[in-house]
């Protein structure tokens, strides 16, 4: 799952984004990979890995600069994800995180 989207963001989305969006994708990819590598034990079930990885997106997106991206880049990111894979709770939480002062 993660590998498929990593490739899609790299091959399809990144070339269409501005410099800030490209930097964001590089940074958020590192954040998400780091989370899986350091925060999810090897014995974790696949379904738990997927859920925990989804949960990491809010902080990684916020901390990687998603909130300050141009709306056009934010929409490119959202449109990269297949409709069946969109987690609206994560989208809402990310939006709320953008509204909170840092």
Coordinates of C-alpha atoms in Angstrom, one line a residue:
X1 CA 0.0 0.0 0.0
X2 CA 2.6 2.5 1.1
X3 CA 5.0 1.6 -1.7
X4 CA 2.4 2.0 -4.3
X5 CA 1.6 5.5 -3.2
X6 CA 5.2 6.4 -2.6
X7 CA 5.8 5.6 -6.3
X8 CA 2.7 7.4 -7.4
X9 CA 3.6 10.6 -5.5
X10 CA 7.1 10.5 -6.8
X11 CA 6.4 9.7 -10.5
X12 CA 3.0 11.4 -11.1
X13 CA 2.4 14.1 -8.5
X14 CA 5.9 15.5 -7.7
X15 CA 6.7 16.7 -11.3
X16 CA 3.4 18.7 -11.4
X17 CA 4.1 20.6 -8.1
X18 CA 5.9 23.8 -7.4
X19 CA 9.2 23.8 -5.5
X20 CA 7.5 24.1 -2.1
X21 CA 5.3 21.1 -2.9
X22 CA 8.2 19.1 -4.1
X23 CA 10.1 19.9 -0.9
X24 CA 7.0 18.9 1.1
X25 CA 6.8 15.5 -0.7
X26 CA 10.5 14.8 0.0
X27 CA 10.1 15.8 3.7
X28 CA 6.8 14.0 4.3
X29 CA 8.1 10.8 2.7
X30 CA 11.1 10.8 5.1
X31 CA 8.8 11.5 8.0
X32 CA 6.4 8.7 7.2
X33 CA 9.1 6.1 6.5
X34 CA 10.9 7.1 9.7
X35 CA 7.7 6.7 11.7
X36 CA 7.2 3.1 10.3
X37 CA 10.8 2.3 10.9
X38 CA 11.1 3.6 14.4
X39 CA 7.6 3.5 15.9
X40 CA 6.1 0.2 14.7
X41 CA 7.5 -3.0 16.1
X42 CA 8.4 -5.7 13.7
X43 CA 5.8 -8.1 15.2
X44 CA 2.9 -5.8 14.4
X45 CA 0.2 -7.2 12.2
X46 CA -0.3 -5.9 8.7
X47 CA -3.6 -4.3 9.5
X48 CA -2.2 -2.6 12.6
X49 CA 0.8 -1.3 10.5
X50 CA -1.6 0.2 8.0
X51 CA -3.7 1.9 10.7
X52 CA -0.7 3.2 12.7
X53 CA 0.8 4.5 9.5
X54 CA -2.4 6.3 8.6
X55 CA -2.4 7.8 12.0
X56 CA 1.1 9.2 11.5
X57 CA 0.0 11.2 8.5
X58 CA -1.5 14.1 10.5
X59 CA 1.6 15.0 12.4
X60 CA 3.9 14.2 9.4
X61 CA 1.9 16.4 7.1
X62 CA 1.6 19.3 9.6
X63 CA 5.3 19.1 10.5
X64 CA 6.4 18.8 6.9
X65 CA 4.7 22.0 5.8
X66 CA 1.4 20.9 4.3
X67 CA -0.5 23.7 5.9
X68 CA 1.6 26.4 4.2
X69 CA 1.5 24.8 0.7
X70 CA -0.5 26.6 -2.1
X71 CA -4.0 25.2 -2.4
X72 CA -3.1 23.9 -5.9
X73 CA -0.4 21.7 -4.4
X74 CA -2.7 20.5 -1.6
X75 CA -5.3 19.5 -4.2
X76 CA -2.7 17.7 -6.2
X77 CA -1.8 15.7 -3.1
X78 CA -5.5 14.9 -2.4
X79 CA -6.2 14.0 -6.0
X80 CA -3.3 11.5 -6.0
X81 CA -5.1 9.2 -3.6
X82 CA -7.6 6.8 -5.1
X83 CA -11.1 7.6 -3.9
X84 CA -11.5 4.1 -2.3
X85 CA -8.4 4.8 -0.2
X86 CA -9.3 8.3 1.0
X87 CA -9.6 8.4 4.8
X88 CA -11.8 11.4 5.5
X89 CA -11.1 11.3 9.2
X90 CA -7.4 11.8 8.5
X91 CA -8.2 14.7 6.1
X92 CA -10.3 16.4 8.7
X93 CA -7.7 15.9 11.4
X94 CA -5.0 17.3 9.1
X95 CA -7.2 20.3 8.4
X96 CA -7.8 20.9 12.1
X97 CA -4.1 20.6 12.8
X98 CA -3.5 23.3 10.2
X99 CA -5.8 25.6 12.1
X100 CA -4.0 25.2 15.5
X101 CA -1.3 27.6 16.4
X102 CA 2.2 26.2 16.6

